[in-house]
Amino acid sequence: MKPHISLTQFIIDQQRSIPNASGDFTMLLSDIASACKRIAHAVSRGAMSGQLGSAESENVQGETQKQLDIITNDIMVDALEWTGHLSGMVSEEIDEPIVIPEHFPKGKYLALFDPLDGSSNIDINLTVGTIFSILKGREGCNASLEDFLQSGSQQVCAGFVLYGPSTLMILTTGHGVNGFTLDPDIGEFVLTHRNMTIPEDSQEFAINMSNQRFWEAPVQRYIDECMQGRQGPRGKDFNMRWVASMVAEAYRILTRGGIFLYPLDQRQPDKGGKLRLMYEANPIGFIIEQAGGLCSTGRQRILDIQPDGIHQRVPVILGSKSEVERVVDYHQQT
Ligand code: AHM
Ligand code: MG
């Protein structure tokens, strides 16, 4: 039997090829993995924890927070603030950048995360996840707001953890995409999906069809052509999925291809879309591109966007290369 390669072993091995690597990054990832194991445990206890349902609060985006949104945010912050690897954090659940308390050392990295993506699914026992993005900051001092406003192409690392039938971490450091399954017997993430690549062509799309009347013409056209099936210009039948957890959709696309769209909504064109750039679109986009796919707003590559706010929203179109290229092409034609 082949020996298992743990997440820590895998990262140490990757870091060996980098001259003067201090080991900080390896330790940071291992702290994130520990936090995600705690979240996996909290999520798996379901109703037994007494923590399902809404909290009495709204987050900065005006969305009602689930109790588990707050609990998982606290797990991430508690696991990362003391370690000395970070100079600041940004969370979907917190308005301002999170300051590392005075008495803890400050490191060279910035962590941005959505602690519980797809949390509307938590009460119905469907897959949710944690998304994270790591940027370089200024070592030794507290990060300012401007320090976070880097484009997605500057990411040092991005990952997401799926809390589904199994707990799975998908990770990129810019050298391809690898997947690690949490082995509950030994409590470690173990390499199970090496060098994941997205099939180029596919026949599956994911979009919230209830918003159809609010989409722009290029997205209307793309979906309409998929719906026409083999009688239409695409000449093939399409399947549709909508889990309402981007992490689950992204994992499905990494596994069997397809396209995911959360496009611009004409009700609120100035808002840019639903999904957040810095801790949803950028990390997932980095992973999708590293696996051979594309991630775009329809008009611009997501990873090229210069952010103007930590909670900025963007339209997101990602997945198999040829399908995303088609949607981008439709945008260029209008
Ligand atoms: P969340 O971070 O508040 O959970 O919102 C993001 C989620 C995505 O995971 C998912 O793709 C989308 O919202 C679903 O939105 P909708 O309920 O409009 O279909
Ligand atoms: Mg989210």
Short mmCIF file of C-alpha atoms and ligand atoms in Angstrom, two decimals:
data_model
loop_
_atom_site.label_atom_id
_atom_site.label_comp_id
_atom_site.label_asym_id
_atom_site.label_seq_id
_atom_site.Cartn_x
_atom_site.Cartn_y
_atom_site.Cartn_z
CA MET A 1 0.00 0.00 0.00
CA LYS A 2 1.27 3.51 -0.88
CA PRO A 3 2.06 5.64 2.18
CA HIS A 4 -0.32 8.56 2.72
CA ILE A 5 0.98 12.06 2.06
CA SER A 6 -0.43 14.52 4.58
CA LEU A 7 -1.19 18.17 3.74
CA THR A 8 1.73 19.30 5.93
CA GLN A 9 4.16 16.89 4.22
CA PHE A 10 2.95 18.05 0.83
CA ILE A 11 3.44 21.75 1.64
CA ILE A 12 6.85 21.22 3.26
CA ASP A 13 7.90 19.35 0.15
CA GLN A 14 6.69 22.20 -2.12
CA GLN A 15 8.40 24.84 0.03
CA ARG A 16 11.77 23.04 -0.11
CA SER A 17 12.20 24.22 -3.68
CA ILE A 18 11.88 27.89 -2.57
CA PRO A 19 15.23 29.34 -1.45
CA ASN A 20 15.19 30.89 2.05
CA ALA A 21 11.60 29.79 2.79
CA SER A 22 11.13 30.43 6.51
CA GLY A 23 8.44 27.84 7.18
CA ASP A 24 5.92 30.57 8.09
CA PHE A 25 3.69 29.72 5.16
CA THR A 26 3.67 26.00 6.01
CA MET A 27 2.67 26.83 9.58
CA LEU A 28 0.00 29.27 8.46
CA LEU A 29 -1.59 26.62 6.25
CA SER A 30 -1.46 24.12 9.03
CA ASP A 31 -3.25 26.65 11.33
CA ILE A 32 -5.92 27.15 8.65
CA ALA A 33 -6.30 23.36 8.33
CA SER A 34 -6.75 23.08 12.12
CA ALA A 35 -9.43 25.79 12.07
CA CYS A 36 -11.24 23.99 9.25
CA LYS A 37 -11.18 20.71 11.18
CA ARG A 38 -12.87 22.53 14.06
CA ILE A 39 -15.43 24.00 11.67
CA ALA A 40 -16.05 20.54 10.16
CA HIS A 41 -16.77 19.28 13.65
CA ALA A 42 -19.08 22.20 14.51
CA VAL A 43 -20.99 21.80 11.23
CA SER A 44 -21.28 18.01 11.53
CA ARG A 45 -22.99 18.20 14.93
CA GLY A 46 -26.02 19.73 13.20
CA ALA A 47 -29.05 20.20 15.41
CA MET A 48 -27.29 18.50 18.35
CA SER A 49 -25.15 21.60 18.82
CA GLY A 50 -28.22 23.83 19.23
CA GLN A 51 -26.47 26.21 16.84
CA LEU A 52 -28.60 25.96 13.71
CA GLY A 53 -30.82 28.83 12.59
CA SER A 54 -30.40 32.58 12.39
CA ALA A 55 -28.61 34.85 14.81
CA GLU A 56 -30.26 38.15 15.72
CA SER A 57 -27.82 40.08 13.54
CA GLU A 58 -26.92 41.19 10.01
CA ASN A 59 -23.45 41.25 8.49
CA VAL A 60 -21.92 44.20 6.63
CA GLN A 61 -23.70 43.14 3.44
CA GLY A 62 -27.10 43.41 5.21
CA GLU A 63 -27.59 39.63 5.17
CA THR A 64 -29.06 37.88 8.18
CA GLN A 65 -26.28 35.95 9.86
CA LYS A 66 -26.66 32.32 10.82
CA GLN A 67 -25.43 31.36 14.28
CA LEU A 68 -22.85 29.20 12.53
CA ASP A 69 -21.64 32.17 10.42
CA ILE A 70 -20.61 33.84 13.66
CA ILE A 71 -19.25 30.70 15.34
CA THR A 72 -17.13 29.70 12.33
CA ASN A 73 -15.83 33.27 11.96
CA ASP A 74 -14.71 33.16 15.61
CA ILE A 75 -13.03 29.77 15.03
CA MET A 76 -10.99 31.21 12.14
CA VAL A 77 -10.03 34.39 14.01
CA ASP A 78 -9.11 32.54 17.24
CA ALA A 79 -7.00 30.01 15.30
CA LEU A 80 -5.08 32.60 13.28
CA GLU A 81 -4.69 35.85 15.25
CA TRP A 82 -2.07 34.66 17.78
CA THR A 83 0.20 32.72 15.43
CA GLY A 84 2.54 35.54 14.36
CA HIS A 85 2.15 34.71 10.65
CA LEU A 86 -0.40 37.43 9.84
CA SER A 87 -0.50 41.20 9.82
CA GLY A 88 -4.29 41.29 9.34
CA MET A 89 -7.42 39.44 8.32
CA VAL A 90 -10.62 40.13 6.40
CA SER A 91 -13.79 38.13 6.92
CA GLU A 92 -17.11 38.18 5.09
CA GLU A 93 -18.74 38.51 8.49
CA ILE A 94 -16.81 41.55 9.75
CA ASP A 95 -17.16 45.09 8.40
CA GLU A 96 -13.57 46.36 8.87
CA PRO A 97 -10.25 44.49 8.53
CA ILE A 98 -9.60 42.41 11.66
CA VAL A 99 -6.70 43.83 13.65
CA ILE A 100 -4.17 41.46 15.23
CA PRO A 101 -4.27 42.24 18.98
CA GLU A 102 -1.39 44.35 20.31
CA HIS A 103 0.24 41.56 22.36
CA PHE A 104 0.59 39.11 19.43
CA PRO A 105 3.48 39.26 16.92
CA LYS A 106 2.68 40.41 13.36
CA GLY A 107 3.77 38.35 10.37
CA LYS A 108 4.07 38.90 6.63
CA TYR A 109 0.81 37.38 5.37
CA LEU A 110 -2.79 38.55 5.07
CA ALA A 111 -5.68 36.07 5.31
CA LEU A 112 -9.07 36.79 3.74
CA PHE A 113 -11.92 34.34 4.23
CA ASP A 114 -15.57 33.47 4.00
CA PRO A 115 -15.83 31.21 7.07
CA LEU A 116 -19.07 29.50 6.00
CA ASP A 117 -19.96 29.85 2.34
CA GLY A 118 -23.43 28.70 1.30
CA SER A 119 -24.69 29.08 4.86
CA SER A 120 -28.31 29.27 3.67
CA ASN A 121 -27.84 25.50 3.20
CA ILE A 122 -26.88 24.77 6.77
CA ASP A 123 -30.42 24.33 8.12
CA ILE A 124 -31.24 21.81 5.37
CA ASN A 125 -28.07 19.75 5.89
CA LEU A 126 -26.48 20.44 2.51
CA THR A 127 -22.84 21.07 1.66
CA VAL A 128 -21.23 24.29 2.91
CA GLY A 129 -17.58 25.36 2.91
CA THR A 130 -14.83 27.73 4.01
CA ILE A 131 -13.02 29.80 1.35
CA PHE A 132 -9.65 31.46 1.98
CA SER A 133 -7.16 33.63 0.14
CA ILE A 134 -3.61 34.46 1.26
CA LEU A 135 -1.82 37.66 0.19
CA LYS A 136 1.55 39.10 1.18
CA GLY A 137 1.41 42.07 3.55
CA ARG A 138 3.97 44.24 5.31
CA GLU A 139 5.81 42.31 7.98
CA GLY A 140 5.85 43.42 11.60
CA CYS A 141 3.01 45.96 11.63
CA ASN A 142 -0.76 45.98 11.54
CA ALA A 143 -2.15 45.89 8.00
CA SER A 144 -3.99 48.96 6.73
CA LEU A 145 -7.09 48.73 4.54
CA GLU A 146 -4.96 49.55 1.47
CA ASP A 147 -2.66 46.59 2.14
CA PHE A 148 -5.57 44.24 1.37
CA LEU A 149 -6.59 45.94 -1.89
CA GLN A 150 -4.47 43.73 -4.18
CA SER A 151 -5.69 42.05 -7.34
CA GLY A 152 -6.36 38.29 -7.30
CA SER A 153 -3.28 37.67 -9.40
CA GLN A 154 -1.19 38.62 -6.34
CA GLN A 155 -2.54 35.71 -4.27
CA VAL A 156 0.13 33.49 -2.74
CA CYS A 157 -2.33 30.72 -2.07
CA ALA A 158 -6.05 30.04 -2.26
CA GLY A 159 -8.18 27.21 -1.02
CA PHE A 160 -11.58 26.03 0.02
CA VAL A 161 -12.79 23.31 2.33
CA LEU A 162 -16.01 21.46 1.58
CA TYR A 163 -18.04 20.09 4.46
CA GLY A 164 -19.99 17.42 2.58
CA PRO A 165 -20.25 13.65 2.89
CA SER A 166 -16.48 13.90 3.35
CA THR A 167 -14.42 16.96 4.32
CA LEU A 168 -12.15 18.00 1.49
CA MET A 169 -9.58 20.79 1.12
CA ILE A 170 -8.80 22.06 -2.38
CA LEU A 171 -5.63 24.09 -2.56
CA THR A 172 -3.39 26.00 -4.93
CA THR A 173 -0.13 27.84 -4.33
CA GLY A 174 0.15 28.68 -8.02
CA HIS A 175 1.55 25.29 -9.04
CA GLY A 176 -1.60 23.42 -9.98
CA VAL A 177 -4.50 22.28 -7.81
CA ASN A 178 -4.49 19.44 -5.31
CA GLY A 179 -7.22 17.98 -3.11
CA PHE A 180 -6.87 16.58 0.42
CA THR A 181 -9.52 14.51 2.18
CA LEU A 182 -9.83 14.69 5.95
CA ASP A 183 -9.16 11.20 7.27
CA PRO A 184 -11.38 11.06 10.37
CA ASP A 185 -9.38 8.12 11.79
CA ILE A 186 -6.15 10.11 12.11
CA GLY A 187 -7.54 13.67 12.00
CA GLU A 188 -5.31 14.68 9.06
CA PHE A 189 -5.91 16.00 5.58
CA VAL A 190 -4.43 13.43 3.19
CA LEU A 191 -3.57 13.97 -0.48
CA THR A 192 -6.29 12.25 -2.52
CA HIS A 193 -6.66 14.38 -5.68
CA ARG A 194 -3.35 15.19 -7.34
CA ASN A 195 -3.12 17.81 -10.12
CA MET A 196 -6.81 18.37 -10.68
CA THR A 197 -7.74 19.58 -14.17
CA ILE A 198 -11.09 20.74 -15.49
CA PRO A 199 -12.38 18.97 -18.60
CA GLU A 200 -12.38 21.51 -21.46
CA ASP A 201 -15.83 20.79 -22.76
CA SER A 202 -18.96 20.01 -20.86
CA GLN A 203 -22.73 19.93 -20.99
CA GLU A 204 -23.66 21.25 -17.57
CA PHE A 205 -24.44 24.77 -16.35
CA ALA A 206 -25.18 26.22 -12.93
CA ILE A 207 -27.17 29.43 -12.49
CA ASN A 208 -30.03 30.60 -10.28
CA MET A 209 -32.76 30.55 -12.96
CA SER A 210 -35.19 32.49 -10.76
CA ASN A 211 -33.17 35.63 -11.55
CA GLN A 212 -33.42 35.15 -15.32
CA ARG A 213 -35.42 38.31 -16.03
CA PHE A 214 -32.69 40.44 -14.42
CA TRP A 215 -29.73 39.16 -16.48
CA GLU A 216 -28.03 41.06 -19.26
CA ALA A 217 -28.47 40.03 -22.93
CA PRO A 218 -25.21 37.98 -23.30
CA VAL A 219 -26.09 35.73 -20.35
CA GLN A 220 -29.72 35.43 -21.55
CA ARG A 221 -28.39 34.30 -24.93
CA TYR A 222 -25.94 31.76 -23.50
CA ILE A 223 -28.51 30.09 -21.23
CA ASP A 224 -31.22 30.22 -23.89
CA GLU A 225 -28.94 28.33 -26.29
CA CYS A 226 -28.15 25.71 -23.63
CA MET A 227 -31.89 25.27 -22.97
CA GLN A 228 -32.60 24.66 -26.66
CA GLY A 229 -30.52 21.50 -26.40
CA ARG A 230 -29.64 19.47 -29.46
CA GLN A 231 -32.23 21.33 -31.57
CA GLY A 232 -30.47 24.65 -30.93
CA PRO A 233 -27.17 26.18 -32.06
CA ARG A 234 -25.16 24.17 -29.50
CA GLY A 235 -26.34 20.89 -31.02
CA LYS A 236 -26.29 19.05 -27.67
CA ASP A 237 -28.46 18.68 -24.58
CA PHE A 238 -27.38 20.38 -21.36
CA ASN A 239 -27.91 19.43 -17.74
CA MET A 240 -28.46 21.99 -14.97
CA ARG A 241 -27.40 22.08 -11.31
CA TRP A 242 -27.80 24.74 -8.61
CA VAL A 243 -26.61 23.87 -5.11
CA ALA A 244 -26.50 27.51 -3.89
CA SER A 245 -23.07 26.82 -2.35
CA MET A 246 -20.34 28.13 -4.65
CA VAL A 247 -17.83 25.79 -3.01
CA ALA A 248 -19.92 22.77 -4.03
CA GLU A 249 -20.40 24.10 -7.58
CA ALA A 250 -16.67 24.83 -7.91
CA TYR A 251 -15.79 21.32 -6.75
CA ARG A 252 -18.25 19.75 -9.19
CA ILE A 253 -16.72 21.79 -12.01
CA LEU A 254 -13.18 20.74 -10.97
CA THR A 255 -14.34 17.14 -11.09
CA ARG A 256 -16.47 16.93 -14.23
CA GLY A 257 -16.37 20.35 -15.90
CA GLY A 258 -19.20 22.78 -16.57
CA ILE A 259 -19.89 26.44 -16.03
CA PHE A 260 -21.11 28.47 -13.04
CA LEU A 261 -22.64 31.91 -13.43
CA TYR A 262 -23.70 34.47 -10.84
CA PRO A 263 -24.05 37.33 -13.33
CA LEU A 264 -24.75 41.02 -13.03
CA ASP A 265 -28.28 41.65 -11.78
CA GLN A 266 -29.98 44.60 -13.48
CA ARG A 267 -31.92 45.40 -10.31
CA GLN A 268 -28.66 46.60 -8.73
CA PRO A 269 -26.14 47.14 -11.56
CA ASP A 270 -23.96 49.39 -9.35
CA LYS A 271 -23.56 46.58 -6.81
CA GLY A 272 -21.73 44.45 -9.36
CA GLY A 273 -23.33 41.07 -8.60
CA LYS A 274 -23.85 38.95 -5.51
CA LEU A 275 -20.50 37.33 -4.87
CA ARG A 276 -17.65 39.04 -3.11
CA LEU A 277 -14.39 39.58 -4.98
CA MET A 278 -11.73 39.23 -2.33
CA TYR A 279 -12.76 36.13 -0.40
CA GLU A 280 -15.09 34.34 -2.87
CA ALA A 281 -14.37 35.15 -6.55
CA ASN A 282 -10.59 35.64 -6.29
CA PRO A 283 -9.69 32.44 -4.40
CA ILE A 284 -12.11 30.27 -6.38
CA GLY A 285 -10.97 31.97 -9.61
CA PHE A 286 -7.29 31.29 -8.80
CA ILE A 287 -8.08 27.60 -8.24
CA ILE A 288 -10.21 27.32 -11.39
CA GLU A 289 -7.49 28.95 -13.54
CA GLN A 290 -4.78 26.76 -12.01
CA ALA A 291 -6.88 23.74 -13.01
CA GLY A 292 -7.06 24.93 -16.62
CA GLY A 293 -10.40 26.75 -16.49
CA LEU A 294 -11.30 30.44 -16.72
CA CYS A 295 -12.95 32.97 -14.40
CA SER A 296 -14.39 36.22 -15.72
CA THR A 297 -16.99 38.90 -15.06
CA GLY A 298 -17.94 38.54 -18.75
CA ARG A 299 -15.96 41.71 -19.47
CA GLN A 300 -12.75 41.24 -17.49
CA ARG A 301 -10.64 38.47 -16.00
CA ILE A 302 -11.57 38.31 -12.31
CA LEU A 303 -7.93 38.03 -11.15
CA ASP A 304 -7.06 41.32 -12.95
CA ILE A 305 -9.61 43.43 -11.06
CA GLN A 306 -8.03 46.14 -8.91
CA PRO A 307 -10.26 46.07 -5.81
CA ASP A 308 -11.68 49.28 -4.37
CA GLY A 309 -13.15 47.77 -1.22
CA ILE A 310 -12.70 44.63 0.85
CA HIS A 311 -16.37 43.63 0.48
CA GLN A 312 -16.67 44.57 -3.22
CA ARG A 313 -19.06 42.42 -5.28
CA VAL A 314 -18.51 41.19 -8.83
CA PRO A 315 -20.34 39.15 -11.48
CA VAL A 316 -18.77 35.67 -11.61
CA ILE A 317 -18.62 33.35 -14.63
CA LEU A 318 -16.26 30.41 -14.17
CA GLY A 319 -15.57 26.90 -15.33
CA SER A 320 -14.52 24.98 -18.42
CA LYS A 321 -12.41 27.13 -20.72
CA SER A 322 -14.44 26.85 -23.91
CA GLU A 323 -17.76 27.62 -22.17
CA VAL A 324 -16.44 30.71 -20.35
CA GLU A 325 -14.80 31.90 -23.57
CA ARG A 326 -18.18 31.62 -25.29
CA VAL A 327 -19.90 33.80 -22.66
CA VAL A 328 -17.07 36.36 -22.84
CA ASP A 329 -17.41 36.36 -26.62
CA TYR A 330 -21.17 37.06 -26.31
CA HIS A 331 -20.35 40.03 -24.06
CA GLN A 332 -17.90 41.36 -26.64
CA GLN A 333 -20.51 41.10 -29.39
CA THR A 334 -22.98 43.39 -27.55
P1 AHM B 1 -23.00 33.37 1.35
O1 AHM B 1 -21.52 33.62 1.39
O2 AHM B 1 -23.76 34.38 2.16
O3 AHM B 1 -23.37 31.97 1.69
O4 AHM B 1 -23.48 33.67 -0.17
C1 AHM B 1 -22.79 33.13 -1.24
C2 AHM B 1 -23.59 32.01 -1.87
C3 AHM B 1 -22.79 31.23 -2.87
O5 AHM B 1 -22.13 30.15 -2.28
C4 AHM B 1 -23.88 30.76 -3.82
O6 AHM B 1 -23.38 30.52 -5.12
C5 AHM B 1 -24.86 31.88 -3.81
O7 AHM B 1 -24.67 32.57 -2.58
C6 AHM B 1 -26.27 31.41 -3.88
O8 AHM B 1 -27.10 32.51 -4.00
P2 AHM B 1 -28.69 32.39 -4.26
O9 AHM B 1 -29.28 32.03 -2.93
O10 AHM B 1 -29.07 33.77 -4.71
O11 AHM B 1 -28.93 31.35 -5.29
MG MG B 2 -19.95 33.18 0.71
#
